[in-house]
mmCIF file of C-alpha atoms in Angstrom:
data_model
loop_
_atom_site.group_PDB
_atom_site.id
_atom_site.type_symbol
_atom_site.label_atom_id
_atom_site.label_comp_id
_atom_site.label_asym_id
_atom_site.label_seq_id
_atom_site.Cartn_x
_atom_site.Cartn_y
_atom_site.Cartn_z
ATOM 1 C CA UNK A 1 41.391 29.083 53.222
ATOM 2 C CA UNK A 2 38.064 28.638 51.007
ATOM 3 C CA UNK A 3 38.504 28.687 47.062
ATOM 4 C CA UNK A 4 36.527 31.100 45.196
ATOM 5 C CA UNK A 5 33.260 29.227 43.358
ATOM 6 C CA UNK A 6 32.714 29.822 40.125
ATOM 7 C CA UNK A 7 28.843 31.526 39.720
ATOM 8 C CA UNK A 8 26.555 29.317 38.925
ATOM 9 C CA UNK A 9 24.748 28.788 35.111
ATOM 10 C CA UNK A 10 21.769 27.426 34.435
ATOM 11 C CA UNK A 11 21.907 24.036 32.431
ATOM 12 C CA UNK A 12 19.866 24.054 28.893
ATOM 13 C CA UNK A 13 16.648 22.622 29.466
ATOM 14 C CA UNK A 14 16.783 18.566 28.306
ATOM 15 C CA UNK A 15 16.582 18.000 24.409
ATOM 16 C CA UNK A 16 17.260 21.884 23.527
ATOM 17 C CA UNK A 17 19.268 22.200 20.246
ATOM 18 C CA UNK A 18 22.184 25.052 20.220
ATOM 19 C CA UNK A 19 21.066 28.233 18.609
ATOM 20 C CA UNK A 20 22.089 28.161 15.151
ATOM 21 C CA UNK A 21 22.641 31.841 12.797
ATOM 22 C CA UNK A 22 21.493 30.821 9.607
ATOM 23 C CA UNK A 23 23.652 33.250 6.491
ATOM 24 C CA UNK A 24 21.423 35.258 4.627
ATOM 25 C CA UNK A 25 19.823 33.835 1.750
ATOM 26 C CA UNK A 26 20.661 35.377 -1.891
ATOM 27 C CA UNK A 27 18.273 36.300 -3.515
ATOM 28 C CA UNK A 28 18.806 35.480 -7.106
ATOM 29 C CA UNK A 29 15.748 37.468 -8.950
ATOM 30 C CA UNK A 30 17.192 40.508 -7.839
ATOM 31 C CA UNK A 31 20.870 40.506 -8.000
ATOM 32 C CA UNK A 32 23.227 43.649 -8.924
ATOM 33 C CA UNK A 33 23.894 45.038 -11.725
ATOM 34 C CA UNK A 34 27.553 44.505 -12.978
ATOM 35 C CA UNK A 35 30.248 47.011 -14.033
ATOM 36 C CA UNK A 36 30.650 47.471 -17.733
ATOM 37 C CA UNK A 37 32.898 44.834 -19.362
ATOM 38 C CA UNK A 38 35.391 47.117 -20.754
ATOM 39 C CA UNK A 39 35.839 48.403 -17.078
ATOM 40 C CA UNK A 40 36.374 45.834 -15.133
ATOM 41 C CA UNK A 41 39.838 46.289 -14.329
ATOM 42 C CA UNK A 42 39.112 50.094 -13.301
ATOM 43 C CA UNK A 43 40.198 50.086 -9.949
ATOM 44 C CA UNK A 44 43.184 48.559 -11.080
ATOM 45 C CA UNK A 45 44.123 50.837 -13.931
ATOM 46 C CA UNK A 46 43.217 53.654 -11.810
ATOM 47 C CA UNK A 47 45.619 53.135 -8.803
ATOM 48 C CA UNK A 48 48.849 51.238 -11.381
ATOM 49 C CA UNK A 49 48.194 53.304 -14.176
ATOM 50 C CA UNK A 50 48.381 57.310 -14.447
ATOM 51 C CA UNK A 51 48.612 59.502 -17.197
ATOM 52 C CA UNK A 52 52.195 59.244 -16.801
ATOM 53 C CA UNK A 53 53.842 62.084 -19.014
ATOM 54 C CA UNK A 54 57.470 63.797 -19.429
ATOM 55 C CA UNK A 55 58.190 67.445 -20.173
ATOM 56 C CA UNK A 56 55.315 70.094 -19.253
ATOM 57 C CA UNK A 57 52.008 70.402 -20.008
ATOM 58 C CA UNK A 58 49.287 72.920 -18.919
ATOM 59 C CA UNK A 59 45.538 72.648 -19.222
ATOM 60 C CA UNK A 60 42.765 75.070 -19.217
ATOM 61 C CA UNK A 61 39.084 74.437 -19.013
ATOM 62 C CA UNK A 62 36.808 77.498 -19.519
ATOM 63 C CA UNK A 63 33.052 77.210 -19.246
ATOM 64 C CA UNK A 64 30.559 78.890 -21.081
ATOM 65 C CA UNK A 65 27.607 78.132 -19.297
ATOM 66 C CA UNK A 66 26.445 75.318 -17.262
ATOM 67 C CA UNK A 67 26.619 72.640 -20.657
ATOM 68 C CA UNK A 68 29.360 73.818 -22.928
ATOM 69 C CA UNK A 69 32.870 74.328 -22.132
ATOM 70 C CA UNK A 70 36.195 74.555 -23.923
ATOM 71 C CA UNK A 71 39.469 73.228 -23.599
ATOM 72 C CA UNK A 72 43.086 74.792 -23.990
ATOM 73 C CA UNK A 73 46.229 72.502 -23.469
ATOM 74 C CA UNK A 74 49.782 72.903 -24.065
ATOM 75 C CA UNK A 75 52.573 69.987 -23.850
ATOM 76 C CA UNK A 76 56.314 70.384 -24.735
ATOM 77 C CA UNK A 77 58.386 67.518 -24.177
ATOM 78 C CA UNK A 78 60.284 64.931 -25.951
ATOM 79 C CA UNK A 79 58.885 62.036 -27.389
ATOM 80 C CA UNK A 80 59.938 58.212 -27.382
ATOM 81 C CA UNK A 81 60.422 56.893 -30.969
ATOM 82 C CA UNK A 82 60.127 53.152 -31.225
ATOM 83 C CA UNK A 83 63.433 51.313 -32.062
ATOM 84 C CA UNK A 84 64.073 47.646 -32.619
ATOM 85 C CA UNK A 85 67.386 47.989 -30.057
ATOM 86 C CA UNK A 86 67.169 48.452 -26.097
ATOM 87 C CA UNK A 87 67.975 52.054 -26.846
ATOM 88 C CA UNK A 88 65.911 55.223 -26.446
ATOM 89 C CA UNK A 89 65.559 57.487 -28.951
ATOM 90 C CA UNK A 90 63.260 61.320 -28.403
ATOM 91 C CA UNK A 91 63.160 63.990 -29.790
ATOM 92 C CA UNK A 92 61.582 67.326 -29.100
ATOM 93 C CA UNK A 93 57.800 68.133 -29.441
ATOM 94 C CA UNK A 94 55.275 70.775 -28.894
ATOM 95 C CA UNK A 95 51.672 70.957 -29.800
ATOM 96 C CA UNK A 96 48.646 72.395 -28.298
ATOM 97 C CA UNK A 97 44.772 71.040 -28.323
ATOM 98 C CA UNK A 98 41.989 72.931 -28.235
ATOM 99 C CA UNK A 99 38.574 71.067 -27.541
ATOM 100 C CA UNK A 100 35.203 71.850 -27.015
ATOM 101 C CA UNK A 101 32.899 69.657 -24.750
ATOM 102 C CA UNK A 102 28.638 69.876 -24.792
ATOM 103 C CA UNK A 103 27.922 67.939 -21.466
ATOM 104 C CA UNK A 104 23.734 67.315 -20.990
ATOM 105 C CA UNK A 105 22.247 63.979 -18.885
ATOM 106 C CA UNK A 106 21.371 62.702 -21.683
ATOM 107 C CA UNK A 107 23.534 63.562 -24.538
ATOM 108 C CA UNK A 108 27.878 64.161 -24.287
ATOM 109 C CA UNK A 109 29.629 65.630 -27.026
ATOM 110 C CA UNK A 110 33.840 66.276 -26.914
ATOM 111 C CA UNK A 111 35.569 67.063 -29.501
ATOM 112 C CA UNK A 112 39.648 67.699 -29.967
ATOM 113 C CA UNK A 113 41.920 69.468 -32.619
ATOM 114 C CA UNK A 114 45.188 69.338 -32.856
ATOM 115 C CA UNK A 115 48.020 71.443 -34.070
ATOM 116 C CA UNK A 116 49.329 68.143 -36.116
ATOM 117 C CA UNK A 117 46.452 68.085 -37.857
ATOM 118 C CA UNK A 118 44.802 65.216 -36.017
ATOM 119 C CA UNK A 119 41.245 65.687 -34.866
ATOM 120 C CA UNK A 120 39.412 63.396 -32.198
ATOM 121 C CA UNK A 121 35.517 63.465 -31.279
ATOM 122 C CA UNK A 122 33.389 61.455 -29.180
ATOM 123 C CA UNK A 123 29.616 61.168 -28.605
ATOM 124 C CA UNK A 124 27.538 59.680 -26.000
ATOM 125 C CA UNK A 125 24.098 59.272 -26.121
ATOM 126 C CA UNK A 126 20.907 57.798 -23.723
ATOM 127 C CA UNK A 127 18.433 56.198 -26.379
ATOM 128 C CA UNK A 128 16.657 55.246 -23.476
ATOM 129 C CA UNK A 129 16.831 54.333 -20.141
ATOM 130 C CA UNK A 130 18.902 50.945 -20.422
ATOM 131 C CA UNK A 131 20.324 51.120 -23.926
ATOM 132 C CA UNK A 132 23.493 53.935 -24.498
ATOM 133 C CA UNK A 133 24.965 54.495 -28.044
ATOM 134 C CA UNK A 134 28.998 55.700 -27.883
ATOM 135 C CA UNK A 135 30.684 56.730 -30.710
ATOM 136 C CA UNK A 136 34.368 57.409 -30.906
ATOM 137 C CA UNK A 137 36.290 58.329 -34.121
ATOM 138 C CA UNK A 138 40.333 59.841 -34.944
ATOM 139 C CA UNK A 139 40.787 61.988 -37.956
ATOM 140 C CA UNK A 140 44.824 62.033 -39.484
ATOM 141 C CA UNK A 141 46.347 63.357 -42.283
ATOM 142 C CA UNK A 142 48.288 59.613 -42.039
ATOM 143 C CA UNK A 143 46.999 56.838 -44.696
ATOM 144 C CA UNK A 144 45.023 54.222 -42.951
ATOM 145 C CA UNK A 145 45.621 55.703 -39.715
ATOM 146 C CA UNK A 146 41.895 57.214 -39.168
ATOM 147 C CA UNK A 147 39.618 55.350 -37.559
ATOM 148 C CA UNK A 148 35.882 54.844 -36.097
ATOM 149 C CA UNK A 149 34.358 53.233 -33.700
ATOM 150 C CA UNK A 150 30.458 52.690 -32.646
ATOM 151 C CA UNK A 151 29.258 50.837 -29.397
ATOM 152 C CA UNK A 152 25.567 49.708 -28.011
ATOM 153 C CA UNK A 153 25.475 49.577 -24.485
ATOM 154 C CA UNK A 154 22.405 47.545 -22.857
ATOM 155 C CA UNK A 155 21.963 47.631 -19.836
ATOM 156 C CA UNK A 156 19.816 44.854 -17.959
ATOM 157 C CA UNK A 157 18.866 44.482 -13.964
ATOM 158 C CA UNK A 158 21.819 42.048 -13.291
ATOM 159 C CA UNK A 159 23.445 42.090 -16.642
ATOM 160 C CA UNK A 160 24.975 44.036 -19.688
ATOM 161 C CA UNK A 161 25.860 43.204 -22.915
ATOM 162 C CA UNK A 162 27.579 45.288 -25.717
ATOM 163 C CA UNK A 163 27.685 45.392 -29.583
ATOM 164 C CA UNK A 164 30.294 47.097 -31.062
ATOM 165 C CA UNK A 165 30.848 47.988 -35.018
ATOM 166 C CA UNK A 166 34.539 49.601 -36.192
ATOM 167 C CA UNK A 167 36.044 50.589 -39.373
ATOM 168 C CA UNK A 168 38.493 47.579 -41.015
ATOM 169 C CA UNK A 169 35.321 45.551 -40.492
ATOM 170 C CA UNK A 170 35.717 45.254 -36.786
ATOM 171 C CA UNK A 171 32.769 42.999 -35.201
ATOM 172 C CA UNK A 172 32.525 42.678 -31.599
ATOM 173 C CA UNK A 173 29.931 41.296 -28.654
ATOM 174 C CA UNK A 174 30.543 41.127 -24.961
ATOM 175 C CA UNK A 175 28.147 40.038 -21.983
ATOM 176 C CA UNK A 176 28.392 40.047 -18.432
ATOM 177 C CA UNK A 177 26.177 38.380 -15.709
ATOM 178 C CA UNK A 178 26.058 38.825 -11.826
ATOM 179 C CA UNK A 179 25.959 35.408 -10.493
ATOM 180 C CA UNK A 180 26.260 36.473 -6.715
ATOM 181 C CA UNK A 181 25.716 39.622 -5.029
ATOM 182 C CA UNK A 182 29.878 40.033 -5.729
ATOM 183 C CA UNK A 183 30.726 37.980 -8.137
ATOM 184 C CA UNK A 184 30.026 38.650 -11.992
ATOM 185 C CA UNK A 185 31.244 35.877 -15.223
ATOM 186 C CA UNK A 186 31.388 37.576 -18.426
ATOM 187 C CA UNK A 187 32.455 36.629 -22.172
ATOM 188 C CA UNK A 188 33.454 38.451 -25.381
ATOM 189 C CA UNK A 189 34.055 37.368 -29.068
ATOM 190 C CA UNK A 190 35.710 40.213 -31.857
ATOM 191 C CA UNK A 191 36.264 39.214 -35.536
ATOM 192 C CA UNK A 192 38.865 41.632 -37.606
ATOM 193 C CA UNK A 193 37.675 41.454 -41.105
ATOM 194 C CA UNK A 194 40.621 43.813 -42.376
ATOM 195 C CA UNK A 195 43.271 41.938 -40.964
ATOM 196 C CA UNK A 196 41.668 38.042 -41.109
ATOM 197 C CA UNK A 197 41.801 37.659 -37.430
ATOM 198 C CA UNK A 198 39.100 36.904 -34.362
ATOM 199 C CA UNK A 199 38.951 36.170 -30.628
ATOM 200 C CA UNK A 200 37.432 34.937 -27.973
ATOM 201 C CA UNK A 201 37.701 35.874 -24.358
ATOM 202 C CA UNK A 202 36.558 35.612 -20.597
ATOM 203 C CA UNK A 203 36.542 37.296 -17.244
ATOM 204 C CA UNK A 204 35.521 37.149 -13.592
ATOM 205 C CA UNK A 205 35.332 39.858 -11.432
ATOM 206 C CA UNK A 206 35.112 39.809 -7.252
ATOM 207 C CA UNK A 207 34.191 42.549 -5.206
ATOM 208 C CA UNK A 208 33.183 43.431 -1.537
ATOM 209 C CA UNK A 209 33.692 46.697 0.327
ATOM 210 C CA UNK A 210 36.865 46.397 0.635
ATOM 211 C CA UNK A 211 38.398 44.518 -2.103
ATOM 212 C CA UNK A 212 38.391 43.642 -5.951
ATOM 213 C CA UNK A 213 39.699 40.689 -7.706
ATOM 214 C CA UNK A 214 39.494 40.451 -11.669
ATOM 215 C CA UNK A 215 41.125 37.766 -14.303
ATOM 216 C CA UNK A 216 40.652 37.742 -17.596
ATOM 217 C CA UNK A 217 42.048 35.459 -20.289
ATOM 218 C CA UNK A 218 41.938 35.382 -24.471
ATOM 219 C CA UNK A 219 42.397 33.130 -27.255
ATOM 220 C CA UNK A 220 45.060 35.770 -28.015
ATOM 221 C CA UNK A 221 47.689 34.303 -25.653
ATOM 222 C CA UNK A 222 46.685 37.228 -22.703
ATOM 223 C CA UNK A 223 46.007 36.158 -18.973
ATOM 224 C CA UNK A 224 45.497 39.150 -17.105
ATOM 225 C CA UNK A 225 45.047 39.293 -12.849
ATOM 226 C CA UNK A 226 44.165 42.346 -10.615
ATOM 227 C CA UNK A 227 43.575 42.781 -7.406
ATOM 228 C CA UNK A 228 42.987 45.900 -5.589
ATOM 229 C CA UNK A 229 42.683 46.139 -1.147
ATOM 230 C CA UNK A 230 40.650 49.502 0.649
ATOM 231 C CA UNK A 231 43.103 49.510 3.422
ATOM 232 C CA UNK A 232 40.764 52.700 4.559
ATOM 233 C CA UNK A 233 38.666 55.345 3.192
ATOM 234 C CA UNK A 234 42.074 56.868 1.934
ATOM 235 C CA UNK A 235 44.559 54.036 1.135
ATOM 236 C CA UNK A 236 44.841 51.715 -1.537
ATOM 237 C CA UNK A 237 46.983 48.815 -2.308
ATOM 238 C CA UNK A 238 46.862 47.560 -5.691
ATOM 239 C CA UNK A 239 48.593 44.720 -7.830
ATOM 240 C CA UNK A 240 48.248 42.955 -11.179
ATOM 241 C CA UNK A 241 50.090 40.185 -13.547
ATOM 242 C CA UNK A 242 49.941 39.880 -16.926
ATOM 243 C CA UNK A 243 51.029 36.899 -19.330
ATOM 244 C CA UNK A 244 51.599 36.290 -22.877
ATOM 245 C CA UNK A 245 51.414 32.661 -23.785
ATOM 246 C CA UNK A 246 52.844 33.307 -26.930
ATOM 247 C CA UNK A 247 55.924 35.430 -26.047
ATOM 248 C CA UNK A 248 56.223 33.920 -22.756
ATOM 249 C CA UNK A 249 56.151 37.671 -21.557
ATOM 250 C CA UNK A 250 55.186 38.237 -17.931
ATOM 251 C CA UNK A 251 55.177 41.545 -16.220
ATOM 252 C CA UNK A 252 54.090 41.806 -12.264
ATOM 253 C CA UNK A 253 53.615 45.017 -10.381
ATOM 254 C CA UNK A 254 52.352 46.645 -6.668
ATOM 255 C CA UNK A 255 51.159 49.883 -6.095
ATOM 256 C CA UNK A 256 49.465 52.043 -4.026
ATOM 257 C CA UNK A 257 46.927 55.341 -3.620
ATOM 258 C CA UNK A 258 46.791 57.478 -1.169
ATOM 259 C CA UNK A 259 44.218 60.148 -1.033
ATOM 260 C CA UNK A 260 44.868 62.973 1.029
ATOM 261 C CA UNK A 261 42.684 66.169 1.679
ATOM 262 C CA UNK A 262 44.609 68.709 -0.467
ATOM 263 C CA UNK A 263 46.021 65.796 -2.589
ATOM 264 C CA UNK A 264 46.725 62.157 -4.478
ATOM 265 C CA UNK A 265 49.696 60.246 -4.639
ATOM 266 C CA UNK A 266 50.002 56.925 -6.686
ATOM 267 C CA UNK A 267 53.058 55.094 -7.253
ATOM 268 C CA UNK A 268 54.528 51.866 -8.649
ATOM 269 C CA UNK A 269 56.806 49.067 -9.302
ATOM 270 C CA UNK A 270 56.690 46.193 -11.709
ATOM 271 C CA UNK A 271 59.200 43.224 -12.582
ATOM 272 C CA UNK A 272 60.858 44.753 -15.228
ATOM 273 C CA UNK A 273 62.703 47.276 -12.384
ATOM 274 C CA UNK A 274 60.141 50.532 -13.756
ATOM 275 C CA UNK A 275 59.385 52.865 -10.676
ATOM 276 C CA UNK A 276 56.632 55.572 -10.802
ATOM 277 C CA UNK A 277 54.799 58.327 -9.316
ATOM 278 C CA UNK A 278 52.135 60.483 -9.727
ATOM 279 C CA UNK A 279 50.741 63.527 -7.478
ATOM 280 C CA UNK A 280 48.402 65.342 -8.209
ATOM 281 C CA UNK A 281 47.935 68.418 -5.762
ATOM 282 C CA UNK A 282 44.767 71.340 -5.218
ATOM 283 C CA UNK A 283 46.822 74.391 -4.722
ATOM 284 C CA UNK A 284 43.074 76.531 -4.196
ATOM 285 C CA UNK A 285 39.751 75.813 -6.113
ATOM 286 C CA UNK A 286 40.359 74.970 -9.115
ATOM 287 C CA UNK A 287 44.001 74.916 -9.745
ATOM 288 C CA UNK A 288 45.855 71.937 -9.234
ATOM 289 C CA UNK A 289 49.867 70.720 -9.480
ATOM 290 C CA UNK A 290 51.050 67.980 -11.416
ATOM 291 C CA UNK A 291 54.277 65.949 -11.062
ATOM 292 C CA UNK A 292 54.894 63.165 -13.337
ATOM 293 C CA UNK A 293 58.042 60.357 -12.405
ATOM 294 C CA UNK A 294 59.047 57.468 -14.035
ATOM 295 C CA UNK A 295 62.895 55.618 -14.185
ATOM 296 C CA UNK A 296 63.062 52.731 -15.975
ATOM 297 C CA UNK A 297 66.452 51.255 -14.497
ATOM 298 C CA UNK A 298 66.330 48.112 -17.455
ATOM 299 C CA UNK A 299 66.235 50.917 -20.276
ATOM 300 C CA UNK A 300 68.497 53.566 -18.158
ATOM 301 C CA UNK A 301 65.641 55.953 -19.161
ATOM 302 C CA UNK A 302 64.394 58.893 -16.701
ATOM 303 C CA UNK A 303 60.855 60.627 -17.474
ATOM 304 C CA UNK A 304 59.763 63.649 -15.246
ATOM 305 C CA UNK A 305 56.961 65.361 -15.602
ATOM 306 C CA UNK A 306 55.025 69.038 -14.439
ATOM 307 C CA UNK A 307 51.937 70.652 -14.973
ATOM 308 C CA UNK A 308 49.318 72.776 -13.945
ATOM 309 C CA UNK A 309 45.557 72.266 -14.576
ATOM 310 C CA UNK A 310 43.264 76.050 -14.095
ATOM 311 C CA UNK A 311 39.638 75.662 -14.442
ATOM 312 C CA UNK A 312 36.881 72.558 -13.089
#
């Protein structure tokens, strides 16, 4: 019985070197432009950390023409009173907000009012075409409770860097730097004149496609770690840890977000035994449900939340 023969190949000539796929080369001089430094855990915060809320709460947005619009919101729910025991104290509270928002390319205005006599406003404004002012400031009726903040935003080709100026003599600098196409080293320094004390910090943020990895540490004691994975175009696994040096305080936690066509669902779980969930749902253009979930089995304390949001 004849064996099959393999086909034959043809032999590389004498003295031929294997083909070799050289990576692409980086090109330094013309690198990305990094993510603000206040937002570099944004992907993180966004998937672990919802406007969690208890009681209900419903929001209107009405507007005037294609700049200007105003805001009507009512909550009514109890609120948590800090104690120095493990027990939870609320009691019952309802306000309502009305705000008024001027939104142009160049120039944002909001503004807030509320019926405890607390007002809020914020401005944003384009000087030019790399360098942003933002302004944010909190009116009370409260002694030494008001407060203002001003920022300067620059904006380089692979870098940005940040001044910031606050009531209480508040000083404060940041700069971050793309160093590869996805990865970015940045730094920050803040000196509190009112209370005597400063800082100095640093971060590192990683990103591809389909994944982001942040850490952060400060003088302060933090070390902060985030990391977020695009399982697809619609689901998101995200987890973080946080540590206090000086408490010896650590608090882990996974989530996930899943974005659906009529709807988003984000939930939770961290060390301490805390389980969320947030959905947000479009019930027809422009009117969306809200449900709100949090037990906290450490505390024995149960939040739940609904709400409905009418108007873009």
């Amino acid at each position: 019985m004849a064996t099959p023969v393999p086909p034959a190949t043809a032999d590389s000539p004498a003295g031929s070197k294997p083909t070799v796929i050289e990576p692409d080369k980086v090109d330094y001089f013309n690198l990305p432009c990094p993510v603000p430094y206040e937002e570099i855990n944004r992907e993180v915060i966004m998937s672990l950390k919802p406007e969690l809320f208890e009681g209900m709460r419903f929001d209107f947005t009405r507007g005037l023409n294609q700049r200007f619009f105003l805001n009507h919101s009512v909550f009514m729910g109890p609120t948590e009173l800090p104690t120095q025991s493990m027990d939870v104290v609320k009691i019952p509270t309802a306000h309502y907000e009305f705000g008024a928002n001027f939104i142009d390319p160049k120039l944002m205005l909001l503004g807030r009012v509320l019926t405890d006599g607390k007002v809020n406003a914020r401005v944003k404004c384009d000087l030019s075409e790399n360098l942003a002012m933002k302004a944010n400031a909190q009116l009370t009726g409260e002694p030494h409770m008001s407060h203002g903040m001003v920022n300067f935003d620059y904006k380089g080709k692979d870098f940005r860097t940040l001044f910031q100026f606050g009531n209480g003599a508040l000083f404060g600098a940041s700069y971050i730097q793309s160093v590869t196409p996805h990865l970015a080293l940045g730094g920050e320094v803040f000196w509190a004149g009112q209370h005597r004390k400063s800082g100095i910090g640093y971060v590192a943020r990683y990103n591809t496609n389909k994944m982001v990895a942040t850490g952060q540490i400060a003088s302060t004691g933090i070390v902060s770690l985030g990391y977020v994975q695009k399982v697809s175009e619609k689901v998101s696994l995200a987890s973080d840890f946080m540590y206090d040096y000086r408490s010896r305080d650590v608090t882990a936690s996974v989530g996930y977000d899943y974005i659906l066509r009529q709807c988003r669902l984000r939930g939770k779980i961290d060390s301490n035994g805390c389980v969320a969930a947030f959905l947000e749902e479009r019930l027809n253009m422009g009117l969306n449900f809200i449900l709100s979930a949090e037990i906290d089995h450490k505390k024995s304390d149960y939040k739940f939340g609904f709400g409905l949001t009418l108007g873009e």
